[in-house]
Every structure is written in structure tokens, then in C-alpha cells.
PDB file of N, CA and C in Angstrom:
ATOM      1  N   UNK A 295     105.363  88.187  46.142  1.00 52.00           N
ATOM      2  CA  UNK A 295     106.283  87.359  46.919  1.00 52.00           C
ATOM      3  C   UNK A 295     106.215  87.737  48.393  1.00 52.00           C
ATOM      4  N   UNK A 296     106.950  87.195  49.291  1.00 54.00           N
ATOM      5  CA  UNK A 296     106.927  86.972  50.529  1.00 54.00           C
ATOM      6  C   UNK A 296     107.602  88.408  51.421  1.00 54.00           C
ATOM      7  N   UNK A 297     108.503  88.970  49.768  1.00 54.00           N
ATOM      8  CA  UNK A 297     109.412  90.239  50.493  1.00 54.00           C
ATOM      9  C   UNK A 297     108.534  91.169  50.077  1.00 54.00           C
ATOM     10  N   UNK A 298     107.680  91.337  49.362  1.00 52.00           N
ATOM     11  CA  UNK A 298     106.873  92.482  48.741  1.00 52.00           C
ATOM     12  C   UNK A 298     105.894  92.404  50.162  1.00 52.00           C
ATOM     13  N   UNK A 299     105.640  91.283  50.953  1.00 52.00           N
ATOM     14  CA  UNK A 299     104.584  91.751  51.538  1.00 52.00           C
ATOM     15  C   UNK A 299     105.042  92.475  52.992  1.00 52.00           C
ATOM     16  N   UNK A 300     106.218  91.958  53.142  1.00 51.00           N
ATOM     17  CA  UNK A 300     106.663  92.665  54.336  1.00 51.00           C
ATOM     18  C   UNK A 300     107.201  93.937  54.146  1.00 51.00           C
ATOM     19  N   UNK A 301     107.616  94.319  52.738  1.00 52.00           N
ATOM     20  CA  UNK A 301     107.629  95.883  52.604  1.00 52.00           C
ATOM     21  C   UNK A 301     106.258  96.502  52.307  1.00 52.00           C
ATOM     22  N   UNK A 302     105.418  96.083  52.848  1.00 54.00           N
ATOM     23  CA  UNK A 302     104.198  96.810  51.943  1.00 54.00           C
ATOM     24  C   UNK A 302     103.516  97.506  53.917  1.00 54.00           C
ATOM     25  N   UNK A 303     104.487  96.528  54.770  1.00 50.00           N
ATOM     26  CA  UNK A 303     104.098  96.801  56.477  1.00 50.00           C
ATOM     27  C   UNK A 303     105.355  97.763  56.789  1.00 50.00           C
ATOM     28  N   UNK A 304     105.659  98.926  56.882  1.00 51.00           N
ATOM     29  CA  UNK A 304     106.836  99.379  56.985  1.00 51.00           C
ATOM     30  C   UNK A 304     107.031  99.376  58.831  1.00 51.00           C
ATOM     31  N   UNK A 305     108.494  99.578  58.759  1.00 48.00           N
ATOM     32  CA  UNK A 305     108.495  99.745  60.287  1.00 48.00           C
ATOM     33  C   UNK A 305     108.203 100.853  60.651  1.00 48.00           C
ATOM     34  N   UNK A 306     108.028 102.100  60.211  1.00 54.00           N
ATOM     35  CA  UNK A 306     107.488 103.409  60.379  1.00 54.00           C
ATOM     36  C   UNK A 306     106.136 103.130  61.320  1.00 54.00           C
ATOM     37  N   UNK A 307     105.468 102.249  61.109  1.00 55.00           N
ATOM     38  CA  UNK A 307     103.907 101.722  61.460  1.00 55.00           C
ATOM     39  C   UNK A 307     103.873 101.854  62.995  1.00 55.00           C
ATOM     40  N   UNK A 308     104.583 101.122  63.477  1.00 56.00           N
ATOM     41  CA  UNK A 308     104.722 100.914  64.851  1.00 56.00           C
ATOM     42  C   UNK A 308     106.110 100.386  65.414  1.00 56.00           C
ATOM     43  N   UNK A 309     107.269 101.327  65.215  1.00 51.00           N
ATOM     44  CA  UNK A 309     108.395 100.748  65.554  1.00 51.00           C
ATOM     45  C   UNK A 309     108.519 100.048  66.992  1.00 51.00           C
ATOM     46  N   UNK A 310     107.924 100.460  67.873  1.00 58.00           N
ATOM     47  CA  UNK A 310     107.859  99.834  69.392  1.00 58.00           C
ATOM     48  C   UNK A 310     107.978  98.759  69.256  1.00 58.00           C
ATOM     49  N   UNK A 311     106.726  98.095  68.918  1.00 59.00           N
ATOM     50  CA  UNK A 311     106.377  96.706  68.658  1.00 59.00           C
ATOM     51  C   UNK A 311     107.538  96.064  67.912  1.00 59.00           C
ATOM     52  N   UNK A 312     107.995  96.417  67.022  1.00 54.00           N
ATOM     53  CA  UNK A 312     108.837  95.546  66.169  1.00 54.00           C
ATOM     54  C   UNK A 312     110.274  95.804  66.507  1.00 54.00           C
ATOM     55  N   UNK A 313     110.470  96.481  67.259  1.00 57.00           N
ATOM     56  CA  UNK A 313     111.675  96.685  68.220  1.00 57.00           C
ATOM     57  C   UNK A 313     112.050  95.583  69.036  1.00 57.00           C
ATOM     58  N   UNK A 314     111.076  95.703  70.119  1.00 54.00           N
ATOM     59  CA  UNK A 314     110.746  94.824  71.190  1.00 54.00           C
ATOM     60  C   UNK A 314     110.867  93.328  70.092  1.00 54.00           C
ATOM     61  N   UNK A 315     109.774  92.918  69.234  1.00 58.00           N
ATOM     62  CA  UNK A 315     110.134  91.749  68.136  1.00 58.00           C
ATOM     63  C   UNK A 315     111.558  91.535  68.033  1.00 58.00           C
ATOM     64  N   UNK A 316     111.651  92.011  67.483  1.00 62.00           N
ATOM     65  CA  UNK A 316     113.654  92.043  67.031  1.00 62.00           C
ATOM     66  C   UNK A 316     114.219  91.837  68.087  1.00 62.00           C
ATOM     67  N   UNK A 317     114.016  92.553  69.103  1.00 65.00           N
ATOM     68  CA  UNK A 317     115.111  91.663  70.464  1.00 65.00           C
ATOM     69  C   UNK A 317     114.489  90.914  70.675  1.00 65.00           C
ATOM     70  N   UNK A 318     113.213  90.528  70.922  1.00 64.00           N
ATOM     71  CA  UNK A 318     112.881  89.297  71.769  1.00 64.00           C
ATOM     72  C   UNK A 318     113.578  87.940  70.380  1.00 64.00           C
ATOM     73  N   UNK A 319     113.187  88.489  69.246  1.00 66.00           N
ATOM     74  CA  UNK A 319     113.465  87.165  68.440  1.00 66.00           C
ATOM     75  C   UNK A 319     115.027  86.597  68.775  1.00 66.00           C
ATOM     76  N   UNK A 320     115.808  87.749  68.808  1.00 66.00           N
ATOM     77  CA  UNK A 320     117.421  87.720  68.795  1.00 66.00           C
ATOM     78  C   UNK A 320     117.908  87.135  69.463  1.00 66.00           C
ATOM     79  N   UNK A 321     117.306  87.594  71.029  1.00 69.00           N
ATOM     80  CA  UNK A 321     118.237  86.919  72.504  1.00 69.00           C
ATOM     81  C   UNK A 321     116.903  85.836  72.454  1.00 69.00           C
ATOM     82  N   UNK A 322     116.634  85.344  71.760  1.00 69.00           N
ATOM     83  CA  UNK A 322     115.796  83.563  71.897  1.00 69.00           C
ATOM     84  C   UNK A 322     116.641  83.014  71.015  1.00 69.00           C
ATOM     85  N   UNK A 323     116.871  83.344  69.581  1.00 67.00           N
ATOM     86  CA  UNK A 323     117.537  82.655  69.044  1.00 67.00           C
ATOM     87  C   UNK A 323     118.892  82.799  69.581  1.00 67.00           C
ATOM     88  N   UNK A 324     119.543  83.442  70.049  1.00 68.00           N
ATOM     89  CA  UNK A 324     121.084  83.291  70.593  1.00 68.00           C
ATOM     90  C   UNK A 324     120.821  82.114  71.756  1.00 68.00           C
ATOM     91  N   UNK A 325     119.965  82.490  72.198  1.00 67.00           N
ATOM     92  CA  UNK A 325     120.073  81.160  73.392  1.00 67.00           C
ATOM     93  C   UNK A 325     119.540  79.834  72.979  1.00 67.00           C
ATOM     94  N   UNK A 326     119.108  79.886  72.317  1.00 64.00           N
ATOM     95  CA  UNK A 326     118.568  78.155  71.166  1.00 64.00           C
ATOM     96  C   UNK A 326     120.057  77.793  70.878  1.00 64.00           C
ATOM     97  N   UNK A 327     120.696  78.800  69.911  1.00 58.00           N
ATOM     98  CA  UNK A 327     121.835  78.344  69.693  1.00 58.00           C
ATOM     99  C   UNK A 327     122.826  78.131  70.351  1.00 58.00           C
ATOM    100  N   UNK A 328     123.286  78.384  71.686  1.00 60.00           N
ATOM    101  CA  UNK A 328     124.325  78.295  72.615  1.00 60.00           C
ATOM    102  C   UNK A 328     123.694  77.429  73.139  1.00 60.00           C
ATOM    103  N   UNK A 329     122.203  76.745  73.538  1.00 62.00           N
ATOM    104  CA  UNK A 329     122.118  75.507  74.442  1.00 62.00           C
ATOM    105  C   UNK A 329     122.394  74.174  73.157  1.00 62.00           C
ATOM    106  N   UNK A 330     121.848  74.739  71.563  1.00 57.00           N
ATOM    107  CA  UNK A 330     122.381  73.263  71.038  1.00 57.00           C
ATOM    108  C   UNK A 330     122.473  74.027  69.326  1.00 57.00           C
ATOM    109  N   UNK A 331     124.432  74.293  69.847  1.00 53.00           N
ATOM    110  CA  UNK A 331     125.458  74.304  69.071  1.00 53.00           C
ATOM    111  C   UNK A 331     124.813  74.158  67.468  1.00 53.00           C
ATOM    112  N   UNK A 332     124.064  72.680  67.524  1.00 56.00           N
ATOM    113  CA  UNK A 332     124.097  72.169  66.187  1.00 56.00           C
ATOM    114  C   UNK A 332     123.134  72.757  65.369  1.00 56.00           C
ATOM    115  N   UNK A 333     122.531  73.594  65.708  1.00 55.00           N
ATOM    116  CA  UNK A 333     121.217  74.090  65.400  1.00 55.00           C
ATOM    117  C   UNK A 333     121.739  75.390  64.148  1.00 55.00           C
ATOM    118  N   UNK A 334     121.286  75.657  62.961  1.00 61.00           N
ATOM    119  CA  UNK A 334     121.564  76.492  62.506  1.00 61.00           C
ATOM    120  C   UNK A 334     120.214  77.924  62.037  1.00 61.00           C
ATOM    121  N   UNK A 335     120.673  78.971  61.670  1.00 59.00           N
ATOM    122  CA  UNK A 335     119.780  79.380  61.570  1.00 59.00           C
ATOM    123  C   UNK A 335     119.090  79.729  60.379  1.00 59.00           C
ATOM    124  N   UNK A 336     117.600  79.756  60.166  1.00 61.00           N
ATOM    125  CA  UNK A 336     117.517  79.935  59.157  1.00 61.00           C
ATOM    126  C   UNK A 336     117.519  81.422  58.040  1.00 61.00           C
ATOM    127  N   UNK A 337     117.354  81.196  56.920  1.00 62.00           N
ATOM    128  CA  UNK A 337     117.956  82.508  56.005  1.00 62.00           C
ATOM    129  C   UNK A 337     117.173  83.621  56.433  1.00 62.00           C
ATOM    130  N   UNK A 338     115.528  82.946  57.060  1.00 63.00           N
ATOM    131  CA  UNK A 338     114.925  84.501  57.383  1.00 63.00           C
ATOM    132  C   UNK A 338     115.501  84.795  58.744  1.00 63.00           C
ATOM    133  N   UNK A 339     115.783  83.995  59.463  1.00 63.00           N
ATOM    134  CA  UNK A 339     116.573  84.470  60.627  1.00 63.00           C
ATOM    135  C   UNK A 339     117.513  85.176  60.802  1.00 63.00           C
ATOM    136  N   UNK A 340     118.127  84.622  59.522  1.00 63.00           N
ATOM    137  CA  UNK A 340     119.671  85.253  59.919  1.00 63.00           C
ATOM    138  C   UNK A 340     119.205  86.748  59.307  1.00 63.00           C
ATOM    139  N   UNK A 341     118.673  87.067  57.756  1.00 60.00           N
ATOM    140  CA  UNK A 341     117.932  88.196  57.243  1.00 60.00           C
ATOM    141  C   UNK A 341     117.472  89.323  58.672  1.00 60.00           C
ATOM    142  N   UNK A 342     116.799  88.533  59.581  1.00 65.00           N
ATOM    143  CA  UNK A 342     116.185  89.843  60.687  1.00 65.00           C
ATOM    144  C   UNK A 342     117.106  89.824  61.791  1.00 65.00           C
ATOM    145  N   UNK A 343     118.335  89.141  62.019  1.00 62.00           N
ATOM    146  CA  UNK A 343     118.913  89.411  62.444  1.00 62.00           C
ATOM    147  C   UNK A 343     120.391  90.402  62.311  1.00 62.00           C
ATOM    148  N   UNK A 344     120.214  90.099  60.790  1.00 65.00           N
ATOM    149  CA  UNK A 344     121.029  91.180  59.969  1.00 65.00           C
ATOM    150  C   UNK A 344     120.743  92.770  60.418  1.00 65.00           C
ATOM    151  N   UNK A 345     119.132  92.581  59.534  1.00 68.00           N
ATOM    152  CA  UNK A 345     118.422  94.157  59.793  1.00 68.00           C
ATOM    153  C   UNK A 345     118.536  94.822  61.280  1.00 68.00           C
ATOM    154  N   UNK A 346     118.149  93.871  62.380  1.00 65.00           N
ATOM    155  CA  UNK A 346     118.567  94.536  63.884  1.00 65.00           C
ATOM    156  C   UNK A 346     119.269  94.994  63.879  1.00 65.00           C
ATOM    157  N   UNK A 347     120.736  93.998  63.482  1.00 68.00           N
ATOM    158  CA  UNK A 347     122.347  94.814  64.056  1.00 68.00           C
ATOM    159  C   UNK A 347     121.930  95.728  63.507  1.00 68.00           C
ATOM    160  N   UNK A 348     121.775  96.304  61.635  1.00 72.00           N
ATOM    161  CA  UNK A 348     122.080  97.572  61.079  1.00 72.00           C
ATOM    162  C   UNK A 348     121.479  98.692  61.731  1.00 72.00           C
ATOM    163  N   UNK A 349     120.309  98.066  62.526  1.00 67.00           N
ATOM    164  CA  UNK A 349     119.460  99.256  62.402  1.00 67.00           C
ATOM    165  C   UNK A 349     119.957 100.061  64.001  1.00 67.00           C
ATOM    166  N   UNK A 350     121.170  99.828  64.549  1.00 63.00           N
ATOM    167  CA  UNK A 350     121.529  99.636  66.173  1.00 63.00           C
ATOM    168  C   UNK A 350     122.565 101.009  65.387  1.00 63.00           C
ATOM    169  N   UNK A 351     123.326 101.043  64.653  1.00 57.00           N
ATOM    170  CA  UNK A 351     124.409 101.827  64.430  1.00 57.00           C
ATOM    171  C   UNK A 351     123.570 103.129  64.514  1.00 57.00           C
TER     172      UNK A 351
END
């Protein structure tokens, strides 16, 4: 499946990169959504946007 393959890339690999990913994805999608409201996001979106916040504490 689709989740087996992204655990099979851990973030251990190159956290930089997928750092930088994770915000850049975040503050794009926050601003998609504040210019048009109607827009929702989708489940993998909301999924890596989940994992960011957690991974901030």
C-alpha cells in the first residue's frame, strides 16, 4: 500500500529536506486556504499536516 511505502523512506534519511517539505507544504496550503475559504483539504494533507504539528512539540 501507499503507507507501507512511505514508511519504508524514514525521516531519519534526511530530515533537512523533509523539514523544509513540511513547512513549505504547510504555509502553501494555509495560504490556498485563506485566499479561497472553499477549498478543503485533502486526507493526505491534512495526515502531513497532522505529523508536522506533532513533530514541533
Amino acid at each position: 500500500s501507499e503507507e507501507e511505502e512511505e514508511e519504508s523512506c524514514p525521516i531519519e534519511e534526511d530530515p533537512k529536506d523533509h523539514s523544509y517539505h513540511m513547512v513549505f507544504t504547510h504555509n502553501f496550503f494555509l495560504n490556498v486556504v485563506e485566499e479561497n475559504p472553499i477549498l478543503e483539504p485533502s486526507n493526505e494533507d491534512k495526515i502531513s499536516i497532522q505529523e508536522y504539528d506533532e513533530r514541533q512539540d
